[in-house]
């Protein structure tokens, strides 16, 4: 209903996020959860709410390779077999209740009722989450039970250092159903890096929901193949369409199917864009410096105006640290420049875009004029198809709709 009313894209990246601002906690609702039941657990008068926004990492665990999501050192079955395991096989083991592997690793834990954090070796099993009181020992005498997955939800901690004094920014929290308000009863944990936190969060979801989570993913995929709802077709961006290589050198265009020919065509196109005197897709010279050309990017959903570097990283992080998530913003240091902020390998990188003028023509560049664009829209569309100087193509732009 929300996707339809907001004229949002017909895909499975949209999600409802449960937000508890007074606790600095948030989590993405699973597709099978009842919104009314979730809202019924909120305490009266609390500043809790739902946010409707993109979450590109929602089903990334069913697409990602095992190396990036579940490092071998964190999965017991890989260590015992002393070999690597295909990601699909590993996920199947998680979904199979009879052969569920154990996720293990070091985490920081905040002691109950105190602001002291200690580092322990944790083990996530089907029966719950445990930590060892003696190094990495798994002896039952040294394992301390911490939380039950079936009776809890797991949340991201958004401002951990401010609210809870976390050692790093990669905090998460296990919140039992019986805890309705306040911090008493919260199990606060903290990872060393984003990859570790992503692994733990994905493992919690797989352990708790099992096959239900995979069915959610399959149903979301099936909806993509169905025709959209009756009414005006929602606008779709280039990043949400299947892009193919085309050859327009003849009288009519044709799809290039040969991979070698695709690479050759891409290189030729890149060279054409780099020529200083040739502007194949530029606007006419009279329009180059017009107010419309200079400000047309402000109508685009990927342009976020004057937001800070910290807010940018927070926004991209909340919508999923997936390769290709991006936005464009105004530069705080250079009043005439812009910044392309892009996620790659779970880190947000920032690329300065500078305007320049030559022979009365205004253009934008990220590589000192080697590759030039008539406006920011052209720059974004080019990098949605070609990687250029970036580590990956632009795939998903950040957006947010508050309810």
CSV table of C-alpha atoms in Angstrom, one decimal:
chain,number,residue,atom,x,y,z
A,1,UNK,CA,0.0,0.0,0.0
A,2,UNK,CA,2.8,2.4,0.9
A,3,UNK,CA,4.7,1.6,-2.3
A,4,UNK,CA,1.6,2.3,-4.3
A,5,UNK,CA,0.6,5.5,-2.6
A,6,UNK,CA,4.2,6.9,-2.6
A,7,UNK,CA,4.5,6.1,-6.4
A,8,UNK,CA,7.6,4.2,-5.4
A,9,UNK,CA,9.6,1.9,-7.6
A,10,UNK,CA,8.1,-1.6,-8.1
A,11,UNK,CA,10.9,-3.5,-6.4
A,12,UNK,CA,11.7,-5.3,-3.1
A,13,UNK,CA,14.2,-2.7,-1.7
A,14,UNK,CA,11.6,-0.7,0.1
A,15,UNK,CA,11.1,-1.4,3.8
A,16,UNK,CA,9.4,-0.3,6.9
A,17,UNK,CA,11.9,0.6,9.6
A,18,UNK,CA,11.0,0.6,13.3
A,19,UNK,CA,12.7,3.6,14.9
A,20,UNK,CA,13.1,4.2,18.7
A,21,UNK,CA,14.8,7.5,18.9
A,22,UNK,CA,14.9,7.7,22.7
A,23,UNK,CA,17.0,4.4,22.7
A,24,UNK,CA,18.9,5.2,19.4
A,25,UNK,CA,17.7,1.8,18.0
A,26,UNK,CA,16.3,0.8,14.7
A,27,UNK,CA,15.5,-2.3,12.7
A,28,UNK,CA,14.0,-3.3,9.4
A,29,UNK,CA,10.7,-5.1,9.6
A,30,UNK,CA,10.6,-8.5,7.9
A,31,UNK,CA,8.0,-8.8,5.1
A,32,UNK,CA,5.9,-11.4,7.1
A,33,UNK,CA,5.7,-9.3,10.3
A,34,UNK,CA,2.4,-7.6,11.3
A,35,UNK,CA,2.8,-3.8,11.6
A,36,UNK,CA,0.0,-3.5,14.1
A,37,UNK,CA,1.5,-6.1,16.3
A,38,UNK,CA,4.9,-4.4,16.3
A,39,UNK,CA,3.3,-1.0,17.0
A,40,UNK,CA,1.4,-2.6,19.9
A,41,UNK,CA,4.6,-3.3,21.7
A,42,UNK,CA,5.6,0.4,21.9
A,43,UNK,CA,5.2,2.1,25.2
A,44,UNK,CA,2.6,4.9,25.4
A,45,UNK,CA,4.1,8.4,24.9
A,46,UNK,CA,7.4,7.1,23.5
A,47,UNK,CA,8.9,8.8,20.4
A,48,UNK,CA,8.8,5.6,18.4
A,49,UNK,CA,7.8,5.7,14.7
A,50,UNK,CA,8.0,3.9,11.4
A,51,UNK,CA,10.1,5.2,8.5
A,52,UNK,CA,9.5,4.1,4.9
A,53,UNK,CA,12.8,3.9,3.1
A,54,UNK,CA,15.1,1.9,0.9
A,55,UNK,CA,17.1,-1.0,2.4
A,56,UNK,CA,19.3,-2.3,-0.3
A,57,UNK,CA,20.9,-4.8,2.0
A,58,UNK,CA,17.6,-6.4,3.0
A,59,UNK,CA,18.2,-9.6,1.0
A,60,UNK,CA,21.8,-9.2,0.2
A,61,UNK,CA,22.6,-12.4,2.3
A,62,UNK,CA,20.9,-14.5,-0.4
A,63,UNK,CA,23.0,-12.8,-3.2
A,64,UNK,CA,26.4,-12.1,-1.7
A,65,UNK,CA,29.4,-14.4,-1.9
A,66,UNK,CA,30.5,-16.1,1.2
A,67,UNK,CA,33.8,-14.3,1.5
A,68,UNK,CA,32.1,-10.9,1.9
A,69,UNK,CA,29.2,-11.8,4.2
A,70,UNK,CA,30.4,-14.7,6.3
A,71,UNK,CA,34.2,-14.9,6.7
A,72,UNK,CA,35.3,-18.5,7.2
A,73,UNK,CA,36.8,-17.7,10.6
A,74,UNK,CA,33.3,-16.8,11.9
A,75,UNK,CA,31.6,-20.1,10.8
A,76,UNK,CA,32.3,-23.2,12.7
A,77,UNK,CA,31.5,-25.6,9.9
A,78,UNK,CA,34.1,-24.1,7.6
A,79,UNK,CA,36.8,-24.3,10.4
A,80,UNK,CA,36.0,-27.9,11.2
A,81,UNK,CA,36.0,-29.0,7.6
A,82,UNK,CA,39.2,-26.9,7.1
A,83,UNK,CA,38.0,-25.7,3.8
A,84,UNK,CA,36.0,-22.9,2.2
A,85,UNK,CA,32.3,-23.4,1.5
A,86,UNK,CA,30.2,-22.0,-1.3
A,87,UNK,CA,27.9,-19.3,-0.1
A,88,UNK,CA,24.8,-21.1,-1.4
A,89,UNK,CA,25.8,-24.2,0.5
A,90,UNK,CA,26.5,-22.2,3.7
A,91,UNK,CA,23.1,-20.4,3.5
A,92,UNK,CA,21.4,-23.8,2.9
A,93,UNK,CA,23.0,-25.0,6.1
A,94,UNK,CA,21.7,-22.0,8.0
A,95,UNK,CA,18.2,-22.7,6.7
A,96,UNK,CA,18.4,-26.4,7.5
A,97,UNK,CA,17.6,-26.8,11.2
A,98,UNK,CA,19.4,-30.2,11.4
A,99,UNK,CA,22.8,-28.9,10.2
A,100,UNK,CA,22.8,-25.3,11.3
A,101,UNK,CA,26.4,-24.0,11.7
A,102,UNK,CA,27.7,-22.0,14.6
A,103,UNK,CA,28.7,-18.3,14.2
A,104,UNK,CA,31.5,-17.2,16.5
A,105,UNK,CA,33.8,-14.3,17.1
A,106,UNK,CA,34.9,-11.5,19.5
A,107,UNK,CA,32.4,-8.8,20.5
A,108,UNK,CA,32.3,-6.1,23.1
A,109,UNK,CA,29.5,-6.5,25.7
A,110,UNK,CA,28.3,-3.8,28.0
A,111,UNK,CA,27.9,-5.0,31.6
A,112,UNK,CA,24.3,-4.9,32.9
A,113,UNK,CA,23.7,-1.7,34.9
A,114,UNK,CA,27.1,-0.3,34.2
A,115,UNK,CA,28.8,1.7,31.5
A,116,UNK,CA,31.7,-0.7,31.3
A,117,UNK,CA,32.4,-2.6,28.1
A,118,UNK,CA,34.3,-6.0,28.0
A,119,UNK,CA,35.5,-8.1,25.2
A,120,UNK,CA,34.3,-11.7,25.0
A,121,UNK,CA,34.3,-14.6,22.6
A,122,UNK,CA,30.7,-15.2,21.5
A,123,UNK,CA,29.0,-18.3,19.9
A,124,UNK,CA,25.6,-18.0,18.2
A,125,UNK,CA,23.7,-21.3,18.2
A,126,UNK,CA,20.2,-22.4,17.5
A,127,UNK,CA,19.6,-22.5,21.3
A,128,UNK,CA,20.7,-18.9,21.8
A,129,UNK,CA,23.7,-16.5,22.1
A,130,UNK,CA,26.6,-17.5,24.5
A,131,UNK,CA,29.9,-16.0,25.5
A,132,UNK,CA,33.0,-17.6,27.0
A,133,UNK,CA,34.3,-16.5,30.4
A,134,UNK,CA,37.7,-18.1,29.5
A,135,UNK,CA,39.3,-16.9,26.3
A,136,UNK,CA,37.9,-18.8,23.2
A,137,UNK,CA,37.0,-21.9,25.2
A,138,UNK,CA,33.7,-23.7,24.3
A,139,UNK,CA,33.7,-25.9,27.3
A,140,UNK,CA,30.2,-25.9,28.8
A,141,UNK,CA,31.7,-24.8,32.1
A,142,UNK,CA,32.9,-21.6,30.6
A,143,UNK,CA,29.9,-20.7,28.4
A,144,UNK,CA,27.5,-18.0,29.7
A,145,UNK,CA,24.0,-17.8,28.3
A,146,UNK,CA,23.1,-14.2,27.1
A,147,UNK,CA,20.0,-14.2,25.0
A,148,UNK,CA,17.2,-16.2,23.4
A,149,UNK,CA,16.7,-15.4,19.7
A,150,UNK,CA,13.0,-16.5,19.6
A,151,UNK,CA,12.0,-14.1,22.3
A,152,UNK,CA,14.0,-11.1,21.1
A,153,UNK,CA,14.5,-8.7,18.2
A,154,UNK,CA,17.9,-7.4,17.1
A,155,UNK,CA,18.4,-3.7,16.4
A,156,UNK,CA,21.1,-1.4,15.0
A,157,UNK,CA,22.5,1.1,17.5
A,158,UNK,CA,22.6,4.4,15.6
A,159,UNK,CA,24.4,6.7,18.0
A,160,UNK,CA,26.2,4.2,20.2
A,161,UNK,CA,29.1,6.4,21.4
A,162,UNK,CA,26.7,9.2,22.5
A,163,UNK,CA,24.0,7.1,24.1
A,164,UNK,CA,25.9,4.0,25.4
A,165,UNK,CA,29.6,4.8,25.2
A,166,UNK,CA,30.3,2.0,22.6
A,167,UNK,CA,34.0,1.4,21.8
A,168,UNK,CA,33.2,1.7,18.1
A,169,UNK,CA,30.4,2.9,15.9
A,170,UNK,CA,29.4,-0.6,15.0
A,171,UNK,CA,26.9,-1.3,17.8
A,172,UNK,CA,23.8,-3.5,17.9
A,173,UNK,CA,21.3,-4.5,20.5
A,174,UNK,CA,19.3,-7.5,21.5
A,175,UNK,CA,15.9,-6.3,22.8
A,176,UNK,CA,13.7,-9.0,24.5
A,177,UNK,CA,10.0,-8.7,23.8
A,178,UNK,CA,9.3,-8.2,27.5
A,179,UNK,CA,11.4,-5.0,27.5
A,180,UNK,CA,8.9,-2.2,26.5
A,181,UNK,CA,10.7,0.9,27.7
A,182,UNK,CA,14.0,2.1,29.1
A,183,UNK,CA,17.4,0.5,28.7
A,184,UNK,CA,17.1,-2.0,31.5
A,185,UNK,CA,17.1,-5.5,30.0
A,186,UNK,CA,18.8,-4.5,26.7
A,187,UNK,CA,21.8,-6.6,25.6
A,188,UNK,CA,24.2,-4.1,24.1
A,189,UNK,CA,27.0,-5.4,21.8
A,190,UNK,CA,29.6,-3.9,19.6
A,191,UNK,CA,31.7,-5.2,16.7
A,192,UNK,CA,35.1,-4.2,15.6
A,193,UNK,CA,34.0,-3.2,12.0
A,194,UNK,CA,31.0,-3.1,9.7
A,195,UNK,CA,31.7,-6.4,8.1
A,196,UNK,CA,31.6,-8.2,11.4
A,197,UNK,CA,28.4,-6.4,12.4
A,198,UNK,CA,26.7,-7.2,9.1
A,199,UNK,CA,27.7,-10.9,9.6
A,200,UNK,CA,26.2,-11.1,13.1
A,201,UNK,CA,23.0,-9.3,12.0
A,202,UNK,CA,22.5,-11.6,9.1
A,203,UNK,CA,23.2,-14.6,11.2
A,204,UNK,CA,20.6,-13.5,13.8
A,205,UNK,CA,17.9,-13.2,11.1
A,206,UNK,CA,18.8,-16.6,9.6
A,207,UNK,CA,18.7,-18.3,13.0
A,208,UNK,CA,15.5,-16.7,14.1
A,209,UNK,CA,13.4,-16.8,10.9
A,210,UNK,CA,15.0,-19.6,8.9
A,211,UNK,CA,13.0,-20.7,5.9
A,212,UNK,CA,10.4,-17.9,6.5
A,213,UNK,CA,13.1,-15.4,5.6
A,214,UNK,CA,14.0,-17.2,2.4
A,215,UNK,CA,10.3,-17.5,1.4
A,216,UNK,CA,10.0,-13.7,1.9
A,217,UNK,CA,12.9,-13.3,-0.5
A,218,UNK,CA,11.3,-15.6,-3.1
A,219,UNK,CA,8.0,-13.8,-2.9
A,220,UNK,CA,9.7,-10.5,-3.4
A,221,UNK,CA,11.5,-11.9,-6.4
A,222,UNK,CA,8.2,-13.2,-7.8
A,223,UNK,CA,6.5,-9.8,-7.4
A,224,UNK,CA,9.1,-8.3,-9.6
A,225,UNK,CA,8.0,-10.5,-12.5
A,226,UNK,CA,4.3,-9.6,-12.1
A,227,UNK,CA,2.8,-6.7,-14.0
A,228,UNK,CA,2.6,-3.5,-11.9
A,229,UNK,CA,-0.7,-2.3,-10.3
A,230,UNK,CA,-3.4,-0.8,-12.5
A,231,UNK,CA,-2.8,2.9,-13.0
A,232,UNK,CA,0.0,5.1,-14.2
A,233,UNK,CA,3.3,3.3,-14.5
A,234,UNK,CA,5.7,4.5,-11.8
A,235,UNK,CA,8.8,6.3,-13.0
A,236,UNK,CA,11.9,4.1,-13.0
A,237,UNK,CA,15.5,5.2,-12.8
A,238,UNK,CA,18.3,3.8,-14.9
A,239,UNK,CA,19.7,2.0,-11.9
A,240,UNK,CA,16.5,0.0,-11.6
A,241,UNK,CA,16.4,-1.3,-15.2
A,242,UNK,CA,18.3,-4.1,-16.8
A,243,UNK,CA,21.0,-2.3,-18.8
A,244,UNK,CA,22.4,-3.8,-22.0
A,245,UNK,CA,25.1,-2.8,-24.4
A,246,UNK,CA,23.9,-1.2,-27.6
A,247,UNK,CA,25.5,-0.4,-30.9
A,248,UNK,CA,24.1,2.6,-32.7
A,249,UNK,CA,26.7,2.9,-35.4
A,250,UNK,CA,24.3,1.6,-38.1
A,251,UNK,CA,21.0,2.8,-39.3
A,252,UNK,CA,19.3,1.0,-36.4
A,253,UNK,CA,20.4,0.0,-33.0
A,254,UNK,CA,21.3,-3.6,-32.0
A,255,UNK,CA,22.0,-5.3,-28.8
A,256,UNK,CA,25.7,-6.4,-28.4
A,257,UNK,CA,25.8,-10.0,-27.1
A,258,UNK,CA,29.5,-10.8,-27.5
A,259,UNK,CA,31.4,-10.0,-24.3
A,260,UNK,CA,34.6,-9.1,-26.1
A,261,UNK,CA,32.7,-6.7,-28.4
A,262,UNK,CA,30.9,-5.2,-25.3
A,263,UNK,CA,34.3,-4.4,-23.8
A,264,UNK,CA,35.6,-2.9,-27.0
A,265,UNK,CA,32.5,-0.7,-27.4
A,266,UNK,CA,32.8,0.5,-23.8
A,267,UNK,CA,36.5,1.4,-24.3
A,268,UNK,CA,35.7,3.3,-27.5
A,269,UNK,CA,32.8,5.2,-25.8
A,270,UNK,CA,35.0,6.1,-22.9
A,271,UNK,CA,37.7,7.5,-25.2
A,272,UNK,CA,35.0,9.5,-27.0
A,273,UNK,CA,33.9,11.0,-23.7
A,274,UNK,CA,37.5,12.0,-22.9
A,275,UNK,CA,38.1,14.0,-26.0
A,276,UNK,CA,38.4,17.6,-25.0
A,277,UNK,CA,37.0,19.1,-28.2
A,278,UNK,CA,34.2,16.6,-28.8
A,279,UNK,CA,30.9,16.8,-26.7
A,280,UNK,CA,28.6,14.3,-28.3
A,281,UNK,CA,25.9,14.5,-25.7
A,282,UNK,CA,26.4,18.2,-24.6
A,283,UNK,CA,23.7,20.8,-24.8
A,284,UNK,CA,24.1,23.5,-27.4
A,285,UNK,CA,26.7,26.2,-26.5
A,286,UNK,CA,24.0,28.8,-25.8
A,287,UNK,CA,22.5,26.6,-23.1
A,288,UNK,CA,25.7,25.6,-21.5
A,289,UNK,CA,25.7,28.3,-18.8
A,290,UNK,CA,21.9,28.7,-18.5
A,291,UNK,CA,20.4,28.6,-15.1
A,292,UNK,CA,18.3,25.6,-16.1
A,293,UNK,CA,21.4,23.6,-17.1
A,294,UNK,CA,23.3,24.6,-13.9
A,295,UNK,CA,20.4,23.7,-11.6
A,296,UNK,CA,18.6,20.8,-13.3
A,297,UNK,CA,20.2,18.3,-10.9
A,298,UNK,CA,18.1,19.7,-8.0
A,299,UNK,CA,15.1,17.9,-9.4
A,300,UNK,CA,16.8,14.5,-9.2
A,301,UNK,CA,16.0,12.1,-6.3
A,302,UNK,CA,19.7,11.4,-5.9
A,303,UNK,CA,20.6,15.0,-5.1
A,304,UNK,CA,20.5,15.8,-1.4
A,305,UNK,CA,21.6,19.4,-1.4
A,306,UNK,CA,23.8,20.7,1.4
A,307,UNK,CA,24.2,17.8,3.9
A,308,UNK,CA,27.3,17.1,5.8
A,309,UNK,CA,29.8,14.3,5.3
A,310,UNK,CA,28.7,12.7,8.6
A,311,UNK,CA,25.0,12.8,7.7
A,312,UNK,CA,25.8,11.4,4.3
A,313,UNK,CA,27.6,8.4,5.7
A,314,UNK,CA,24.8,7.9,8.2
A,315,UNK,CA,22.2,8.0,5.5
A,316,UNK,CA,24.0,5.6,3.2
A,317,UNK,CA,24.7,3.3,6.1
A,318,UNK,CA,21.0,3.2,7.1
A,319,UNK,CA,19.9,2.2,3.6
A,320,UNK,CA,22.4,-0.7,3.3
A,321,UNK,CA,26.1,-0.7,2.7
A,322,UNK,CA,25.8,-2.4,-0.6
A,323,UNK,CA,28.2,-1.7,-3.5
A,324,UNK,CA,26.9,1.1,-5.7
A,325,UNK,CA,24.6,2.9,-3.3
A,326,UNK,CA,25.2,6.6,-3.8
A,327,UNK,CA,24.0,10.2,-3.6
A,328,UNK,CA,25.2,13.6,-4.8
A,329,UNK,CA,25.5,16.6,-2.5
A,330,UNK,CA,26.9,20.1,-2.4
A,331,UNK,CA,30.5,20.4,-1.3
A,332,UNK,CA,31.0,22.1,2.1
A,333,UNK,CA,34.7,23.0,1.4
A,334,UNK,CA,34.3,24.1,-2.2
A,335,UNK,CA,31.3,26.5,-2.6
A,336,UNK,CA,31.1,25.8,-6.4
A,337,UNK,CA,31.7,22.1,-6.2
A,338,UNK,CA,29.7,18.9,-5.6
A,339,UNK,CA,30.5,15.6,-4.0
A,340,UNK,CA,29.6,12.1,-5.2
A,341,UNK,CA,29.4,9.8,-2.2
A,342,UNK,CA,29.5,6.1,-3.1
A,343,UNK,CA,29.5,2.9,-1.1
A,344,UNK,CA,32.1,0.2,-2.0
A,345,UNK,CA,33.2,-2.8,0.1
A,346,UNK,CA,31.0,-1.5,3.0
A,347,UNK,CA,32.8,1.8,3.1
A,348,UNK,CA,31.6,5.2,1.9
A,349,UNK,CA,33.9,7.1,-0.4
A,350,UNK,CA,33.6,10.7,-1.5
A,351,UNK,CA,34.6,12.1,-4.9
A,352,UNK,CA,34.8,15.8,-5.6
A,353,UNK,CA,33.0,17.1,-8.7
A,354,UNK,CA,34.3,20.5,-9.9
A,355,UNK,CA,32.7,22.8,-12.5
A,356,UNK,CA,35.0,24.3,-15.2
A,357,UNK,CA,34.6,26.4,-18.3
A,358,UNK,CA,36.3,26.3,-21.6
A,359,UNK,CA,35.4,28.3,-24.7
A,360,UNK,CA,32.2,29.4,-23.1
A,361,UNK,CA,31.1,25.9,-22.3
A,362,UNK,CA,30.4,24.8,-18.7
A,363,UNK,CA,31.3,21.2,-17.8
A,364,UNK,CA,31.7,19.1,-14.7
A,365,UNK,CA,34.6,16.7,-14.0
A,366,UNK,CA,36.0,14.3,-11.4
A,367,UNK,CA,39.3,13.7,-13.0
A,368,UNK,CA,40.8,17.2,-13.7
A,369,UNK,CA,39.0,17.5,-17.0
A,370,UNK,CA,40.0,14.1,-18.5
A,371,UNK,CA,36.3,13.2,-18.6
A,372,UNK,CA,33.8,16.0,-19.0
A,373,UNK,CA,30.0,16.2,-18.5
A,374,UNK,CA,27.6,18.9,-19.5
A,375,UNK,CA,25.7,18.6,-16.2
A,376,UNK,CA,25.4,16.3,-13.1
A,377,UNK,CA,22.6,14.3,-14.6
A,378,UNK,CA,24.9,13.3,-17.5
A,379,UNK,CA,27.7,12.5,-15.1
A,380,UNK,CA,25.4,10.2,-13.0
A,381,UNK,CA,23.9,8.4,-16.0
A,382,UNK,CA,27.3,7.8,-17.5
A,383,UNK,CA,28.5,6.1,-14.3
A,384,UNK,CA,25.4,4.0,-14.0
A,385,UNK,CA,26.5,2.3,-17.2
A,386,UNK,CA,30.3,2.8,-17.0
A,387,UNK,CA,32.5,2.5,-13.9
A,388,UNK,CA,34.9,5.2,-15.1
A,389,UNK,CA,37.3,6.2,-12.4
A,390,UNK,CA,35.0,4.8,-9.7
A,391,UNK,CA,35.5,1.5,-8.0
A,392,UNK,CA,32.1,0.3,-9.1
A,393,UNK,CA,29.1,1.5,-11.1
A,394,UNK,CA,26.3,3.6,-9.5
A,395,UNK,CA,23.5,1.2,-8.8
A,396,UNK,CA,21.1,2.6,-6.2
A,397,UNK,CA,20.4,6.2,-5.1
A,398,UNK,CA,19.5,7.1,-1.5
A,399,UNK,CA,16.0,8.2,-0.8
A,400,UNK,CA,13.8,8.4,2.3
A,401,UNK,CA,10.1,8.9,2.9
A,402,UNK,CA,9.0,9.6,6.5
A,403,UNK,CA,5.5,8.5,7.6
